[in-house]
Coordinates of C-alpha atoms (C1' of nucleotides) in Angstrom, one line a residue:
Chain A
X1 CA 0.9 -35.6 -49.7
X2 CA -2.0 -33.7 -50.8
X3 CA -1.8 -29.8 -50.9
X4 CA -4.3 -28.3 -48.3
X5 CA -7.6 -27.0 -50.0
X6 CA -7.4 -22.7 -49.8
X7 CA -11.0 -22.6 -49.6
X8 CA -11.3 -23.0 -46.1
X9 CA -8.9 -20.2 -44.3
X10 CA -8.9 -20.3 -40.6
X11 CA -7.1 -16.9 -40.2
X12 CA -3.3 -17.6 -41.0
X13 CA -3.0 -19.8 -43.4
X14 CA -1.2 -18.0 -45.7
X15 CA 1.5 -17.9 -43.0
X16 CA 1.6 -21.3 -42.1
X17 CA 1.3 -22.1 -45.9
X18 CA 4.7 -20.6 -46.2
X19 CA 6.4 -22.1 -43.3
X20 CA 5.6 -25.1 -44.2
X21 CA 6.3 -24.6 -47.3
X22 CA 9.9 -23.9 -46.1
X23 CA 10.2 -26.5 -43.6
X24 CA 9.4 -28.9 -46.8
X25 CA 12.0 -27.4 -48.8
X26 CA 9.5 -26.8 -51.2
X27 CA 10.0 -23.3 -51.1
X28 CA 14.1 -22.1 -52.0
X29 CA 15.1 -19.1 -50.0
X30 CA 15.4 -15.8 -52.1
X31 CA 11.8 -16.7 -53.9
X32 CA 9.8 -13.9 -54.6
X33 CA 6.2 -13.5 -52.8
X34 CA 4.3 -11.5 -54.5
X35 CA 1.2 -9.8 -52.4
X36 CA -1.5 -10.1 -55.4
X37 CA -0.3 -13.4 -56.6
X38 CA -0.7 -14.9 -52.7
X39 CA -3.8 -12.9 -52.5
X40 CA -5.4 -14.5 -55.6
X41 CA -4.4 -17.8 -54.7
X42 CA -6.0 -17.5 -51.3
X43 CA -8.7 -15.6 -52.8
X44 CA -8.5 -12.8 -49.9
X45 CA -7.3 -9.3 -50.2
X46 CA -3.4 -7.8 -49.9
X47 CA -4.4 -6.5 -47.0
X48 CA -4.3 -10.4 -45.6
X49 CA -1.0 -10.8 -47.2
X50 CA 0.3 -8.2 -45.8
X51 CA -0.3 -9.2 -42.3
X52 CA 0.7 -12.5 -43.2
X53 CA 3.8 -11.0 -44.6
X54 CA 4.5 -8.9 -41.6
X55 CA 4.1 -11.5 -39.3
X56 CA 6.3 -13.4 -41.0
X57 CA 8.9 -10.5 -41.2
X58 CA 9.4 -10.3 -37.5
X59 CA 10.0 -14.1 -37.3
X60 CA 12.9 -13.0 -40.0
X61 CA 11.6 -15.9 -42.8
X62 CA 10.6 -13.0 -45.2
X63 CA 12.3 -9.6 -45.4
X64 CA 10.7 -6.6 -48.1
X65 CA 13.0 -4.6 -50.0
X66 CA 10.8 -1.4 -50.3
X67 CA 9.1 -1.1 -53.5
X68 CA 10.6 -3.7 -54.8
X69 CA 8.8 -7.2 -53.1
X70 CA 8.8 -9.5 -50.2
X71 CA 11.3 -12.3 -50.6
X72 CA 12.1 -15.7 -48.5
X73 CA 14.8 -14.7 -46.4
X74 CA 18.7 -15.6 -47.9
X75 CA 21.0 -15.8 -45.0
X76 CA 24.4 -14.9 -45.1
X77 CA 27.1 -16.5 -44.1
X78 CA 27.5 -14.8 -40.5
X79 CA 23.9 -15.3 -39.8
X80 CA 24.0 -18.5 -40.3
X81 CA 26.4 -18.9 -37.9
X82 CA 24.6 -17.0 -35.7
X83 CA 21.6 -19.2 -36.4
X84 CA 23.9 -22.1 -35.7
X85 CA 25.5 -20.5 -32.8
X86 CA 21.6 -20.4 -30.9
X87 CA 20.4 -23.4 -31.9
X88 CA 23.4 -25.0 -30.1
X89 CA 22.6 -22.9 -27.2
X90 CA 19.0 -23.8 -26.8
X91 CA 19.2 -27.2 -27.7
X92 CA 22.3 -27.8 -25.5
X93 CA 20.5 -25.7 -22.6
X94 CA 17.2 -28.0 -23.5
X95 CA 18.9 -31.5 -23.1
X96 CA 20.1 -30.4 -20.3
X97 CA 17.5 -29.6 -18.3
X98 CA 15.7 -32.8 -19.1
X99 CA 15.4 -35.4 -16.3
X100 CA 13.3 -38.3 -17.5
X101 CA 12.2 -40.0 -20.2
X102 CA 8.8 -40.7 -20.4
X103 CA 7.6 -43.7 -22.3
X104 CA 5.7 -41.9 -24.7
X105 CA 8.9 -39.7 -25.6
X106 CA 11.1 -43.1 -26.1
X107 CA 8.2 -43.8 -28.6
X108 CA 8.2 -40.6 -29.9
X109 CA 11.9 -40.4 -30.7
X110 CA 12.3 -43.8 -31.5
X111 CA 9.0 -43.4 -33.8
X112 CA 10.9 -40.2 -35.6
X113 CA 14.4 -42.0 -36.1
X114 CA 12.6 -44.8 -37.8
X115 CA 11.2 -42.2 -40.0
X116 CA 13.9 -40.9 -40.8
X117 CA 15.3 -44.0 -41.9
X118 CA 13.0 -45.3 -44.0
X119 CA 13.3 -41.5 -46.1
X120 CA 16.7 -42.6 -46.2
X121 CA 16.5 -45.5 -47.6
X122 CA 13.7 -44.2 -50.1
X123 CA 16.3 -41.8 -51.2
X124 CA 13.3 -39.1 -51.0
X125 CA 15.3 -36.2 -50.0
X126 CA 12.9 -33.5 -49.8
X127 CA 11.5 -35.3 -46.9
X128 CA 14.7 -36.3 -45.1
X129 CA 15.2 -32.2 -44.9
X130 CA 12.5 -31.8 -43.3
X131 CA 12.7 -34.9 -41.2
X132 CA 16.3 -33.8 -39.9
X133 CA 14.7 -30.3 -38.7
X134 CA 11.8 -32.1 -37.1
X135 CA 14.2 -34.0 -35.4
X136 CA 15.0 -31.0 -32.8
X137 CA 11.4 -29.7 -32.6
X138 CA 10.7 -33.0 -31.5
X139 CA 12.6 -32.9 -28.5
X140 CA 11.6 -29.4 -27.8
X141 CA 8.2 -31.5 -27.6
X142 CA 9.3 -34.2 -25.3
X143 CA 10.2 -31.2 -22.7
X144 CA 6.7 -29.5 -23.4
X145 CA 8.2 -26.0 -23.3
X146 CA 6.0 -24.2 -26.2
X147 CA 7.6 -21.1 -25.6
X148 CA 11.0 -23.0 -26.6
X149 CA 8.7 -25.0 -29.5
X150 CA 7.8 -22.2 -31.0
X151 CA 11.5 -20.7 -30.9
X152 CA 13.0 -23.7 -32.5
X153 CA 10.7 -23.8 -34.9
X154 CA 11.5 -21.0 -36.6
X155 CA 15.1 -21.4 -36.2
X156 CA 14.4 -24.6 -37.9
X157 CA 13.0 -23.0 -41.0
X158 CA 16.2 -20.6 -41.1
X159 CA 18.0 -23.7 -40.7
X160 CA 16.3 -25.2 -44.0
X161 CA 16.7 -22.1 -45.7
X162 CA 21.0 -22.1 -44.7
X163 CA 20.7 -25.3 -46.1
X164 CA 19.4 -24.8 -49.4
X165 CA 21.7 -21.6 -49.7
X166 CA 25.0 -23.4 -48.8
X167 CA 24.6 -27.6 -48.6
X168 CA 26.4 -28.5 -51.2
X169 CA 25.8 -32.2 -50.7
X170 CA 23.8 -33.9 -48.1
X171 CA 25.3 -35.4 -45.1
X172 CA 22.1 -37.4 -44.9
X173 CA 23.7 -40.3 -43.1
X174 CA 26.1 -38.9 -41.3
X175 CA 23.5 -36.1 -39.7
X176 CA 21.4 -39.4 -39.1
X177 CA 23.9 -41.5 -37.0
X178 CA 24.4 -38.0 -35.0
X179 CA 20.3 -37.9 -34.1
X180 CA 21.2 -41.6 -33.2
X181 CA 23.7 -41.3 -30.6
X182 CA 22.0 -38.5 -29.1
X183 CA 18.7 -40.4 -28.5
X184 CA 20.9 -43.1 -27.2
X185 CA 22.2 -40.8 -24.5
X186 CA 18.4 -39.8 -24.0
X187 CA 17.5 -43.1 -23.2
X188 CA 20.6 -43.8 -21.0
X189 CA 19.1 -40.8 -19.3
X190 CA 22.7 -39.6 -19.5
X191 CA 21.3 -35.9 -20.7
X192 CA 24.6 -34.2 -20.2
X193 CA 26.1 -36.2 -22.9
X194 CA 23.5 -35.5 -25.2
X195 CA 24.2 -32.0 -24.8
X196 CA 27.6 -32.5 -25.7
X197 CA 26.6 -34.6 -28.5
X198 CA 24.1 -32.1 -29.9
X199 CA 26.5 -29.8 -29.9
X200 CA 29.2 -31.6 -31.5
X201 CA 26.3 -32.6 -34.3
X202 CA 25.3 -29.2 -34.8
X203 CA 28.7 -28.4 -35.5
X204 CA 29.0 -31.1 -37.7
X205 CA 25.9 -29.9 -39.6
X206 CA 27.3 -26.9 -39.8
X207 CA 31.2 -27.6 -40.6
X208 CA 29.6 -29.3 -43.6
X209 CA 28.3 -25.9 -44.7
X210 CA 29.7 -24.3 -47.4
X211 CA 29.5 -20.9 -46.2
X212 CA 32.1 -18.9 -48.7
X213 CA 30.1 -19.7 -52.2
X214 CA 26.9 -20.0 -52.2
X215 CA 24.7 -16.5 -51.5
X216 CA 27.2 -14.8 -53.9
X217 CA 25.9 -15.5 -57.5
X218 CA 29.1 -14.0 -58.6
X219 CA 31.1 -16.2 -56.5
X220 CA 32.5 -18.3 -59.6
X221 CA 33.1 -15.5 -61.8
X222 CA 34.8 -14.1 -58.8
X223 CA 37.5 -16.5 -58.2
X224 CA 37.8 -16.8 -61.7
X225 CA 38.9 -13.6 -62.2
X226 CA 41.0 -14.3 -58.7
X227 CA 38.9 -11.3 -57.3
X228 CA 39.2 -11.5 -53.2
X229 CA 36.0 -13.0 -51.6
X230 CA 33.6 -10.6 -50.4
X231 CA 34.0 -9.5 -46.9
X232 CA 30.1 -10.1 -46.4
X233 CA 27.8 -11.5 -48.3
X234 CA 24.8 -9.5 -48.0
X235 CA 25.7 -6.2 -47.6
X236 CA 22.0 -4.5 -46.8
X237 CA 20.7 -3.9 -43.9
X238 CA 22.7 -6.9 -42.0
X239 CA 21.6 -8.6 -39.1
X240 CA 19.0 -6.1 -37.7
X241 CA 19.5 -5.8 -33.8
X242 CA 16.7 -2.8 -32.9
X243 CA 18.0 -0.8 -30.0
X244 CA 15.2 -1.2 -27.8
X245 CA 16.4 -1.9 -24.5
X246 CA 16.6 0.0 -21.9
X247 CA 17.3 3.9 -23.1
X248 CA 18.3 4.7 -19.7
X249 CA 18.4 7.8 -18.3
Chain B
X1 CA 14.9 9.6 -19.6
X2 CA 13.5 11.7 -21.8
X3 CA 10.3 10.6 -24.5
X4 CA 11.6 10.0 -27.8
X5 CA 9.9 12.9 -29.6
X6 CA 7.1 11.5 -31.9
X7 CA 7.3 13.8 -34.8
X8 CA 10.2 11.9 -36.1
X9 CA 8.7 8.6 -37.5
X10 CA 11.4 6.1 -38.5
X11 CA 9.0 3.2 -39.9
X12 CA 8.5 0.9 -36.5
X13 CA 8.5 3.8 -33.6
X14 CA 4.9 2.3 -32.3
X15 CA 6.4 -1.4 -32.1
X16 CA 9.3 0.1 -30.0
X17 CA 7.5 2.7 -27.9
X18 CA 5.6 -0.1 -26.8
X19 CA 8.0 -2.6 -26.0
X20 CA 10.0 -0.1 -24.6
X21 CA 7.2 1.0 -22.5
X22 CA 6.5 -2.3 -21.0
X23 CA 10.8 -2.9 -20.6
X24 CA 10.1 0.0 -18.5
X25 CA 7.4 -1.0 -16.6
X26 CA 5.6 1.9 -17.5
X27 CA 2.2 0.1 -19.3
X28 CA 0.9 -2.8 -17.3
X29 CA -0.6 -5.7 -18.4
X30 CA -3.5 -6.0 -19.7
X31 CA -3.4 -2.1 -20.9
X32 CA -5.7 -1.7 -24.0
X33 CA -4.1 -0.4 -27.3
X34 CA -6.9 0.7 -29.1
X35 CA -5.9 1.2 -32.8
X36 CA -7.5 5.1 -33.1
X37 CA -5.7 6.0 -30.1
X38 CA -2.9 5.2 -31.1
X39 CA -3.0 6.4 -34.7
X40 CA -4.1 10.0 -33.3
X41 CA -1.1 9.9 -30.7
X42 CA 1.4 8.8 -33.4
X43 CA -0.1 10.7 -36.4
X44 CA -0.3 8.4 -38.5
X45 CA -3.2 5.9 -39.6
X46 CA -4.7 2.7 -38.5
X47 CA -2.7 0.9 -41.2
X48 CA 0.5 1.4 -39.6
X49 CA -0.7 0.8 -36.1
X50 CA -2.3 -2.4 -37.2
X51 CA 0.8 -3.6 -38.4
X52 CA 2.7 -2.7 -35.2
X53 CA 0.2 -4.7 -33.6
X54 CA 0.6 -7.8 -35.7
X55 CA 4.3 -7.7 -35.1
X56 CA 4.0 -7.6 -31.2
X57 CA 1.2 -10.2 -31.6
X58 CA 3.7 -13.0 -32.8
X59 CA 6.3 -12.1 -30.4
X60 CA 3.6 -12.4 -27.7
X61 CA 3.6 -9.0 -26.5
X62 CA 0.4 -7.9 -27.0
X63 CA -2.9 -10.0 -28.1
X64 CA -6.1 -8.9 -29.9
X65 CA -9.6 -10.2 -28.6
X66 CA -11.9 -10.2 -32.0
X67 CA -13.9 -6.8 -32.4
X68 CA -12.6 -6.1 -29.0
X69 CA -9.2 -4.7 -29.0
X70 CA -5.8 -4.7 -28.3
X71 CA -4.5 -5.5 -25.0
X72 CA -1.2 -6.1 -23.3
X73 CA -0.6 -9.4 -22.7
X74 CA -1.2 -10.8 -19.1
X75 CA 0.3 -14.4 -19.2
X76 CA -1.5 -17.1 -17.3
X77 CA 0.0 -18.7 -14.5
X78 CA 1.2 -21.5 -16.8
X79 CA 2.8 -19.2 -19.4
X80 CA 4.4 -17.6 -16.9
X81 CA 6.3 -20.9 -15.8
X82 CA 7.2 -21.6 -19.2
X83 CA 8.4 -18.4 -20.0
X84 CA 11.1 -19.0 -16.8
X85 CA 11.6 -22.2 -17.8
X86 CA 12.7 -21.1 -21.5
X87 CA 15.0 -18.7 -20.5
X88 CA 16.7 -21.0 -17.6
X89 CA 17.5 -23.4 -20.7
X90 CA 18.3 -20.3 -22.9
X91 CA 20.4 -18.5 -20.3
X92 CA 22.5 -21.5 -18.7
X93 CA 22.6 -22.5 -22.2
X94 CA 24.3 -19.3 -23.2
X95 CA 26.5 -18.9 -20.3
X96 CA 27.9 -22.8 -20.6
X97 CA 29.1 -21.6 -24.1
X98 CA 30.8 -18.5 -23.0
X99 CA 34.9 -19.2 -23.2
X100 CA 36.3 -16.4 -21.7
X101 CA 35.3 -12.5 -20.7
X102 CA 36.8 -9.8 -22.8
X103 CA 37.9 -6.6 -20.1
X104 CA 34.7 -4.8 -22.2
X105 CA 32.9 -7.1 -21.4
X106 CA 34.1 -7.7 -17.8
X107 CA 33.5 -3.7 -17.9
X108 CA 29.9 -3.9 -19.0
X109 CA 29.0 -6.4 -16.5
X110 CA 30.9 -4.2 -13.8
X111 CA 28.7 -1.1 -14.9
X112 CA 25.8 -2.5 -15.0
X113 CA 25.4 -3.9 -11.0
X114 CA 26.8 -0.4 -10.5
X115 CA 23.9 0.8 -12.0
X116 CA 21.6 -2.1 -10.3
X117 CA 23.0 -0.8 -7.0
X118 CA 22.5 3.1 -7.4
X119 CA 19.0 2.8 -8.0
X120 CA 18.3 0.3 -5.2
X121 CA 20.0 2.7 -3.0
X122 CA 17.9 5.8 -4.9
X123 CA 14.6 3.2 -4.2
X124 CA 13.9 3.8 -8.0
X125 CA 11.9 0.4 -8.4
X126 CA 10.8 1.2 -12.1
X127 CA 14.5 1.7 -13.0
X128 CA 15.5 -1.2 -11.1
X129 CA 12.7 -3.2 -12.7
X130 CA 14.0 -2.6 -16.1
X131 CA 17.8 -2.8 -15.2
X132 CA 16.7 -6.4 -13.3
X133 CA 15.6 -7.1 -16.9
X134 CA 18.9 -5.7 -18.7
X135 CA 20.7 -7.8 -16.8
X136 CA 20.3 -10.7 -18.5
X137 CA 20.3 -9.3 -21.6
X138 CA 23.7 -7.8 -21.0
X139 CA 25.2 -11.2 -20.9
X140 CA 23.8 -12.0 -24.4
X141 CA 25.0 -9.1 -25.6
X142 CA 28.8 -10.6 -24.2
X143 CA 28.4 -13.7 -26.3
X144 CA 26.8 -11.6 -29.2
X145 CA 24.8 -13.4 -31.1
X146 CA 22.1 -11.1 -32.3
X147 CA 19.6 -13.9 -32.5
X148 CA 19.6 -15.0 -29.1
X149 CA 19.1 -11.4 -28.3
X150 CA 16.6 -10.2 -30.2
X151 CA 15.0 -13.9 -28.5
X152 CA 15.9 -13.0 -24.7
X153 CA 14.6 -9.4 -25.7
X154 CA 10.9 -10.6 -26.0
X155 CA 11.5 -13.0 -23.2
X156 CA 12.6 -10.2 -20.7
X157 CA 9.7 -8.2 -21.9
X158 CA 7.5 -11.0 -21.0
X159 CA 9.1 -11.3 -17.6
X160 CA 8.7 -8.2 -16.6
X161 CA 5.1 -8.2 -17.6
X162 CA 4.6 -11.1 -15.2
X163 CA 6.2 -9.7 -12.9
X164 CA 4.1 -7.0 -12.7
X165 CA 1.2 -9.6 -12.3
X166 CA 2.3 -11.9 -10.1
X167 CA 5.4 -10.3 -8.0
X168 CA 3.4 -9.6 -4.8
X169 CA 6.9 -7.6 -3.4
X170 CA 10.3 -6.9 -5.0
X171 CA 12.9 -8.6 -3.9
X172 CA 15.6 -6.6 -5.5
X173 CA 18.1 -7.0 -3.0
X174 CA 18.2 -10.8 -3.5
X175 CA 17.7 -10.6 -7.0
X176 CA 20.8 -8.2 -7.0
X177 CA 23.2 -10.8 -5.4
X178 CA 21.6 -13.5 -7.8
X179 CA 23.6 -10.7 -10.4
X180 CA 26.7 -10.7 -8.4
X181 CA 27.4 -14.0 -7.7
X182 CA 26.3 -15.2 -11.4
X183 CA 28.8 -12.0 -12.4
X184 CA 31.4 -13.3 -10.2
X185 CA 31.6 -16.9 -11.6
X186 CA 31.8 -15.3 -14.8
X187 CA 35.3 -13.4 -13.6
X188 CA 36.2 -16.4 -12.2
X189 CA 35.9 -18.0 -16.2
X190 CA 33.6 -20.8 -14.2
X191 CA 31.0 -20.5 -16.9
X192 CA 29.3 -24.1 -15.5
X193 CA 29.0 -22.4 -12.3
X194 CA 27.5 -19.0 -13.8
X195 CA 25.3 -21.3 -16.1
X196 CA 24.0 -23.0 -12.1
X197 CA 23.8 -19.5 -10.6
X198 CA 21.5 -18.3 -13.0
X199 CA 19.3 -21.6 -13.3
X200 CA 18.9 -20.9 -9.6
X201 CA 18.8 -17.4 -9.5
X202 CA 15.7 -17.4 -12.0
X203 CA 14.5 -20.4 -9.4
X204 CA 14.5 -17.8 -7.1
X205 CA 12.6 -15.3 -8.7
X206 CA 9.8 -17.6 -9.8
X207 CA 9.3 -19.2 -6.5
X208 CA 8.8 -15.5 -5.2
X209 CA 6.1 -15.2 -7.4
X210 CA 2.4 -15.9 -6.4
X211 CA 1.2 -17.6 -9.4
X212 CA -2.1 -18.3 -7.6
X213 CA -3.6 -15.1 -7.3
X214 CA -3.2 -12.5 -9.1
X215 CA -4.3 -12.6 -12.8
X216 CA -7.8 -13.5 -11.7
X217 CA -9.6 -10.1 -10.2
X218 CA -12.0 -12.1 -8.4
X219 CA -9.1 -13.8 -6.5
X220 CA -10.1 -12.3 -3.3
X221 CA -13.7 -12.7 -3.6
X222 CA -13.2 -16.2 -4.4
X223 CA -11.4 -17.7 -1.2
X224 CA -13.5 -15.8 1.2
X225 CA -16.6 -17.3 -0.4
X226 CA -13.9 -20.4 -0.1
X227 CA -14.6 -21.5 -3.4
X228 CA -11.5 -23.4 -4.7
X229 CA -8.7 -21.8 -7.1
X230 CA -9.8 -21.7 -10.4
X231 CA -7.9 -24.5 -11.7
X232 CA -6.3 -22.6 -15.0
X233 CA -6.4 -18.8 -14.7
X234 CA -6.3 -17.8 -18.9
X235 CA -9.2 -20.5 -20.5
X236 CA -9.2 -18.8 -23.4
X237 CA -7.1 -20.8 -26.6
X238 CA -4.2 -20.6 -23.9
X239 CA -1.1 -21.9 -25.3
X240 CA -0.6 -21.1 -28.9
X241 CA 0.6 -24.2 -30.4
X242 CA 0.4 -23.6 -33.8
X243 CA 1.0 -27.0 -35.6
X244 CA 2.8 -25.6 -38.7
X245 CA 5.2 -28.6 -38.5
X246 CA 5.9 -31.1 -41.1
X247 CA 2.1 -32.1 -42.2
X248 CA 3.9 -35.0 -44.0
X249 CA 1.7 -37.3 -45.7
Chain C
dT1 C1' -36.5 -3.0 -7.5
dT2 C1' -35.3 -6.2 -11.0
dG3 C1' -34.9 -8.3 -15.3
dG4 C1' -35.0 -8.4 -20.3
dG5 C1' -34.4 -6.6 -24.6
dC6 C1' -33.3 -2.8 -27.7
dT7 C1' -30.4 0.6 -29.6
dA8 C1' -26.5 3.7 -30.0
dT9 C1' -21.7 3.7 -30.2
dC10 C1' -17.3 2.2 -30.5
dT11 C1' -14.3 -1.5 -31.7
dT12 C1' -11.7 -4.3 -35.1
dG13 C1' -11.8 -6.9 -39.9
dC14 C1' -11.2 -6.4 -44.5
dA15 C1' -11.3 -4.6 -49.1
dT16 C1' -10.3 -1.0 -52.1
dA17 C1' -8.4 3.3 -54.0
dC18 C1' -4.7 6.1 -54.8
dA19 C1' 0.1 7.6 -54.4
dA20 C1' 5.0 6.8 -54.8
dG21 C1' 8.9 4.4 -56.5
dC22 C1' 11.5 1.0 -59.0
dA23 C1' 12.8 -1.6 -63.2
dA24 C1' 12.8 -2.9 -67.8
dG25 C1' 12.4 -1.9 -72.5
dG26 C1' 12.4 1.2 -76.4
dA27 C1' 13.5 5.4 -78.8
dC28 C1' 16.9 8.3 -80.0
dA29 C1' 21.3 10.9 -80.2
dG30 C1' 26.1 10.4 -80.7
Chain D
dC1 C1' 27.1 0.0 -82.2
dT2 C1' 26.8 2.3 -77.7
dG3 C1' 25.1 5.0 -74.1
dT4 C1' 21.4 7.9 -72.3
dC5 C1' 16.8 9.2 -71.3
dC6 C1' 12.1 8.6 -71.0
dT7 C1' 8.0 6.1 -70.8
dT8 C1' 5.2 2.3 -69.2
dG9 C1' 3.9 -1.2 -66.2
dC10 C1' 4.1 -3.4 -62.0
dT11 C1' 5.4 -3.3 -57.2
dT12 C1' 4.6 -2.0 -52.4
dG13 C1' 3.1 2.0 -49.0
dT14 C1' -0.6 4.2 -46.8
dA15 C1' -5.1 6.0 -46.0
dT16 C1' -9.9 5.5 -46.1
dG17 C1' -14.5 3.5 -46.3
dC18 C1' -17.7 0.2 -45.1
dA19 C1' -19.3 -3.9 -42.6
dA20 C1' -19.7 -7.0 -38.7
dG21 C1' -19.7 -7.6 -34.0
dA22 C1' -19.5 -6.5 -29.1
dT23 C1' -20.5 -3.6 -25.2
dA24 C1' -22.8 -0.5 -22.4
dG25 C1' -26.6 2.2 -21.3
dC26 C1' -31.4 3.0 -21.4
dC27 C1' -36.2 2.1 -21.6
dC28 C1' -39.9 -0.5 -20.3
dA29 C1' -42.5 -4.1 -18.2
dA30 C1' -43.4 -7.1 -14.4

DNA sequence: TTGGGCTATCTTGCATACAAGCAAGGACAG
DNA sequence: CTGTCCTTGCTTGTATGCAAGATAGCCCAA
């Protein structure tokens, strides 16, 4: 797993850099990016970083609190559900509207759940994270959609990030035997059911969150002092929804 | 509809004046956004403009040609069938995991053909463009889940920007009962059916497009010099697939 | 008239400089 | 010892300056 050399930069590295760094759980949500370290590492100027940063800001993996830093993205509780709550739309929505499996796709799942095994059984767990997201972005791939690709992708990375912030322990086999069943109803061709099954697994994932603790370094002093739990966890800014629809009339 | 004054300048007016713009069907595709422009126009600097750029750029609003400029988007045929097909998943997706219509929501939905149909009757075809838009977005607004909005947002901006391309004539009337029947299988709590409607009610829409012609200006020139269809209408990098995925060993 | 090449101008790309603000640590008064 | 205030350093926010590249128009030659 070599790291990829910074001297070459084909334009967004430092982006990708980061996402991937996520999707490998190698970076923890909440870390701290700071524009001249990243500049010095990829020997360019803030301004890069900045883009990079920006870019990165409207995908909602990095937020700034002004003056203060750019930081990787903690979700709360609620948008975790809400991340949750999508991903079961579009993946359900996705299955769904599959027809066929092509030969190369059986391959290609069967290929991935192999994988995923074999990190199983190597106990490597880093990898098995970012295994289980791939999991979904590889169908996304079998239906060729790159508009929903690139969607899921970073929904993926939230997901990873959720997971750091609130999965206690890992469900690694039981989130396994759920990708199972639903490539089984794949290659029945029975896509319906692996809707349902998706969504019942996503719930699952989910269900096995932990999502009253975690964000809330307090959260032990808290209910040691039999505080109540706070209404919601991140209290800035919240989920940003910009009102720019339709300002009619 | 009155301009939102520019004196006031709450951090990301460009990024919305533009997307709201194009939600309006007021800057066509392909428009160029050159950077001084707009920096004179908003009173600010190319900094800030820059950035507002970047942030359209990811969510594929607006694209930059090297040392060229800025341009609106105009999505290639292809794009614009992937586009449709991402939000049939995404929408009959959402609608399948509606439970039940709140009388607010029942409300909203109520308003909003109201609205379709007064400016059909008024033959207000920018309004209606951007209320055809709304629509859909309404419906996620129901189920609110912030994410999948802020998602169906960009998508509906995209839309209408093909539509602009490619819609030879509007067929608003039929589009409008595509509204009302998907609305009235909503009343009915027959989300399945809803989910249906709207996978065929986008059908609909695409299939009234003419994805042959119009993004290439030479369209005309070409088929009376009978010369064949050019076989993909955007060569350039088409489809960003960025492969920031798991680069595992 | 036509074709080629040059230059002038305008575009973005990128780095840098300065301004504004936050945070932490120390000095100092109570 | 405790609380307050101030200073210092480090962060991002924003503007500006310069360089590289692309385009369009012009001149000139054939």
């Amino acid at each position: 797993m070599q790291d990829s050399p910074t001297t070459i930069t084909p334009r967004d590295t430092i982006e990708d850099a980061i996402v991937s760094g996520i999707l490998n759980a190698r970076i923890r949500p909440g870390t701290r990016l700071s524009e001249n370290q990243l500049a010095g590492l990829f020997g360019v100027s803030r301004t890069r970083v900045r883009e990079a940063m920006m870019r990165l800001e409207t995908r909602c993996i990095v937020h700034v609190s002004p003056r203060r830093g750019w930081f990787v993205v903690e979700p709360s509780a609620e948008e975790a559900m809400m991340v949750y709550g999508a991903r079961r739309v579009i993946e359900a929505g996705l299955l769904r509207s599959m027809r066929a499996l092509s030969d190369e796709g059986r391959a290609a799942i069967r290929g991935h759940l192999a994988e995923e095994k074999a990190a199983m059984d190597a106990g490597d767990r880093q990898r098995l994270t970012c295994l289980m997201g791939d999991f979904h972005i590889r169908i996304a791939e079998l239906a060729g959609n790159p508009v929903l690709i690139e969607i899921l992708r970073d929904l993926t990375a939230r997901t990873i990030l959720i997971s750091m912030l609130y999965q206690s322990d890992f469900h690694a086999l039981q989130s396994h035997l759920g990708h199972c069943r639903i490539a089984e109803a794949m290659e029945d061709g029975d896509f319906a059911k692996a809707a349902e099954l998706s969504i019942e697994h996503l719930d699952e994932v989910e269900t096995g969150l932990d999502l009253t603790q975690r964000p809330d370094p307090l959260s032990e002093l808290r209910s040691s002092l039999s505080l109540p739990p706070r209404s919601v966890p991140s209290s800035d800014g919240g989920t940003k929804t910009k009102s720019t629809t339709t300002k009619g009339e």
